[in-house]
Amino acid sequence: MGKAVYPGSFDPVTNGHLDIIDRASKVFEHLIVAVLENPRKSAMFSMDERVKMLNSIVDQYDNVEVDFYEGLLVEYVQKRNFSIIIKGLRAISDFEFEFQMALVNRKLNRNVETMFMMTNNMYSFVSSSIVKEVAGYGGDIRDLVPPQVYQMIREKFALNSRNV
Ligand code: PNS
């Protein structure tokens, strides 16, 4: 069904992201997982770390590539010669903002279409912010993130507490 870009902050990657990557990889011939470099938002993981964690996860898919972008998403999509943005929708609470982003993106470039996939209900409550919050208080996040990410989060928190 052509080519799609799955954009996000992926700070960190969750099992919800993984579910969308897995299902989108079966629908599209070529999927780019594109990480936003956002200088206005301080991230827990650097761009290098996020790309590394995603690469270790998408390794098993021949048609999935990891990349990063700065600035407007539609400009990146056009630069790569793609025309579909794929996003995951977890719950009705995601809808309003995602709807707004899809409309803005269409206004900016009417050749770019946004398509939504409903997240597997097992992960409908999982977000990167929730993972960071729970991990920050020492809660168990093993069922919420891929094993490589779990390890990277553990290392990050161990490092932070050593620095304090
Ligand atoms: O994982 P996130 O943070 O919900 O993803 C949001 C993201 C990165 C897809 C979106 O904020 C984005 O692409 N921003 C880049 C700037 C842009 O294109 N803005 C116009 C659409 S709101």
Coordinates of C-alpha atoms and ligand atoms in Angstrom, one line a residue:
M1 CA 0.0 0.0 0.0
G2 CA 2.8 2.5 -0.6
K3 CA 5.0 4.3 1.9
A4 CA 4.3 5.9 5.2
V5 CA 6.1 8.0 7.9
Y6 CA 5.3 7.2 11.5
P7 CA 6.5 10.3 13.4
G8 CA 6.9 11.0 17.1
S9 CA 9.1 11.9 20.0
F10 CA 9.7 8.3 21.1
D11 CA 11.0 9.5 24.4
P12 CA 11.1 6.5 25.2
V13 CA 9.6 4.0 22.8
T14 CA 6.8 2.1 24.4
N15 CA 5.0 -1.2 23.5
G16 CA 2.2 1.0 22.1
H17 CA 4.6 2.4 19.6
L18 CA 5.9 -1.1 18.8
D19 CA 2.4 -2.3 18.2
I20 CA 1.8 0.5 15.6
I21 CA 5.2 -0.2 14.0
D22 CA 4.5 -3.9 13.7
R23 CA 1.0 -3.4 12.2
A24 CA 2.0 -0.5 9.9
S25 CA 4.9 -2.6 8.6
K26 CA 2.4 -5.2 7.4
V27 CA 0.2 -2.6 5.6
F28 CA 2.9 -0.4 4.0
E29 CA 5.7 -1.5 1.7
H30 CA 8.1 1.0 3.3
L31 CA 7.7 2.6 6.8
I32 CA 10.0 5.3 8.2
V33 CA 9.9 5.7 11.9
A34 CA 10.9 9.4 12.2
V35 CA 12.0 10.9 15.4
L36 CA 11.4 14.6 16.0
E37 CA 14.4 16.7 17.2
N38 CA 12.6 19.3 19.2
P39 CA 14.9 21.9 20.7
R40 CA 11.9 23.4 22.6
K41 CA 11.3 20.2 24.6
S42 CA 13.8 18.6 26.9
A43 CA 14.0 14.9 26.4
M44 CA 15.0 12.1 28.7
F45 CA 16.8 10.4 25.9
S46 CA 19.1 12.1 23.4
M47 CA 18.4 11.8 19.7
D48 CA 21.2 9.3 19.3
E49 CA 19.7 7.2 22.1
R50 CA 16.2 7.3 20.7
V51 CA 17.4 6.4 17.2
K52 CA 19.6 3.6 18.7
M53 CA 16.6 2.1 20.7
L54 CA 14.4 2.3 17.6
N55 CA 17.0 0.7 15.4
S56 CA 17.4 -2.2 17.8
I57 CA 13.6 -2.7 17.7
V58 CA 13.1 -2.4 13.9
D59 CA 16.0 -4.6 13.1
Q60 CA 13.6 -7.5 12.6
Y61 CA 11.7 -5.7 9.8
D62 CA 13.2 -5.5 6.3
N63 CA 10.8 -2.6 5.3
V64 CA 11.2 -0.4 8.3
E65 CA 13.8 2.4 8.6
V66 CA 14.6 4.8 11.4
D67 CA 15.3 8.5 10.7
F68 CA 15.0 11.9 12.4
Y69 CA 13.8 15.3 11.4
E70 CA 13.8 18.9 12.6
G71 CA 11.1 21.4 11.8
L72 CA 7.8 20.8 10.1
L73 CA 6.7 17.2 9.6
V74 CA 5.1 17.8 6.2
E75 CA 8.3 19.2 4.9
Y76 CA 10.2 16.1 6.0
V77 CA 7.5 13.8 4.5
Q78 CA 7.8 15.7 1.2
K79 CA 11.6 15.7 1.3
R80 CA 11.5 11.9 1.6
N81 CA 9.0 11.8 -1.3
F82 CA 6.4 10.1 0.9
S83 CA 2.7 11.2 1.2
I84 CA 1.2 9.3 4.1
I85 CA 1.6 10.1 7.9
I86 CA 0.6 7.2 10.1
K87 CA -0.4 7.9 13.7
G88 CA -1.7 5.8 16.6
L89 CA -4.9 6.7 18.4
R90 CA -5.2 5.4 21.9
A91 CA -8.4 6.8 23.2
I92 CA -11.0 9.5 22.4
S93 CA -8.8 11.9 24.5
D94 CA -6.1 11.6 21.8
F95 CA -8.6 12.5 19.1
E96 CA -8.9 16.2 19.5
F97 CA -5.2 17.0 19.3
E98 CA -4.5 14.5 16.5
F99 CA -7.4 15.8 14.5
Q100 CA -6.0 19.3 14.9
M101 CA -2.5 18.2 13.8
A102 CA -3.9 16.3 10.8
L103 CA -5.9 19.4 9.7
V104 CA -2.9 21.7 10.2
N105 CA -0.7 19.3 8.2
R106 CA -3.2 19.1 5.4
K107 CA -3.5 22.9 5.4
L108 CA 0.3 23.1 5.1
N109 CA 0.5 20.4 2.4
R110 CA -2.7 19.1 0.8
N111 CA -0.8 16.2 -0.8
V112 CA 0.1 14.7 2.6
E113 CA -2.6 12.4 4.1
T114 CA -2.8 11.4 7.8
M115 CA -4.1 7.9 8.5
F116 CA -4.8 6.6 12.0
M117 CA -4.5 3.1 13.5
M118 CA -6.3 2.2 16.7
T119 CA -3.8 1.1 19.3
N120 CA -4.2 -2.4 20.6
N121 CA -6.4 -2.0 23.7
M122 CA -3.7 -3.7 25.8
Y123 CA -1.7 -0.5 25.4
S124 CA -4.4 2.1 25.3
F125 CA -3.2 3.6 28.6
V126 CA 0.5 3.5 27.8
S127 CA 2.4 6.7 26.9
S128 CA 6.0 7.8 27.1
S129 CA 5.1 10.3 29.8
I130 CA 3.4 7.6 31.9
V131 CA 6.4 5.3 31.5
K132 CA 8.8 8.1 32.7
E133 CA 6.6 8.9 35.6
V134 CA 6.2 5.3 36.8
A135 CA 9.9 4.6 36.2
G136 CA 10.9 7.8 38.1
Y137 CA 9.1 6.5 41.2
G138 CA 10.7 3.1 40.9
G139 CA 7.5 1.4 39.6
D140 CA 7.6 -1.7 37.4
I141 CA 7.5 -0.8 33.7
R142 CA 8.6 -4.1 32.2
D143 CA 5.2 -4.8 30.6
L144 CA 5.0 -1.3 29.1
V145 CA 8.3 -1.1 27.0
P146 CA 10.4 -3.4 24.9
P147 CA 13.2 -5.2 26.9
Q148 CA 16.0 -3.1 25.3
V149 CA 14.2 0.1 26.3
Y150 CA 13.6 -1.2 29.8
Q151 CA 17.4 -1.8 30.1
M152 CA 18.2 1.7 28.8
I153 CA 15.7 3.3 31.2
R154 CA 17.2 1.4 34.1
E155 CA 20.7 2.5 33.1
K156 CA 19.5 6.1 32.8
F157 CA 18.0 6.2 36.2
A158 CA 21.0 4.4 37.8
L159 CA 23.2 7.0 36.1
N160 CA 21.0 9.9 37.3
S161 CA 20.9 8.7 40.9
R162 CA 24.7 8.3 40.9
N163 CA 25.1 11.9 39.7
V164 CA 22.9 13.3 42.5
Ligands
PNS1 O1 5.2 11.6 20.0 P1 4.6 13.0 19.9 O2 5.4 14.0 20.7 O3 3.1 13.0 20.2 O4 4.6 13.4 18.3 C1 4.2 14.7 17.9 C2 4.9 15.0 16.5 C3 6.4 14.9 16.7 C4 4.5 14.0 15.5 C5 4.5 16.4 16.1 O5 4.6 17.3 17.2 C6 5.5 17.0 15.0 O6 5.7 16.4 14.0 N1 6.0 18.2 15.2 C7 6.9 18.8 14.2 C8 6.4 20.2 14.0 C9 5.2 20.2 13.1 O7 5.2 19.7 12.0 N2 4.1 20.9 13.6 C10 2.9 21.0 12.8 C11 1.9 19.9 13.1 S1 1.2 20.3 14.7

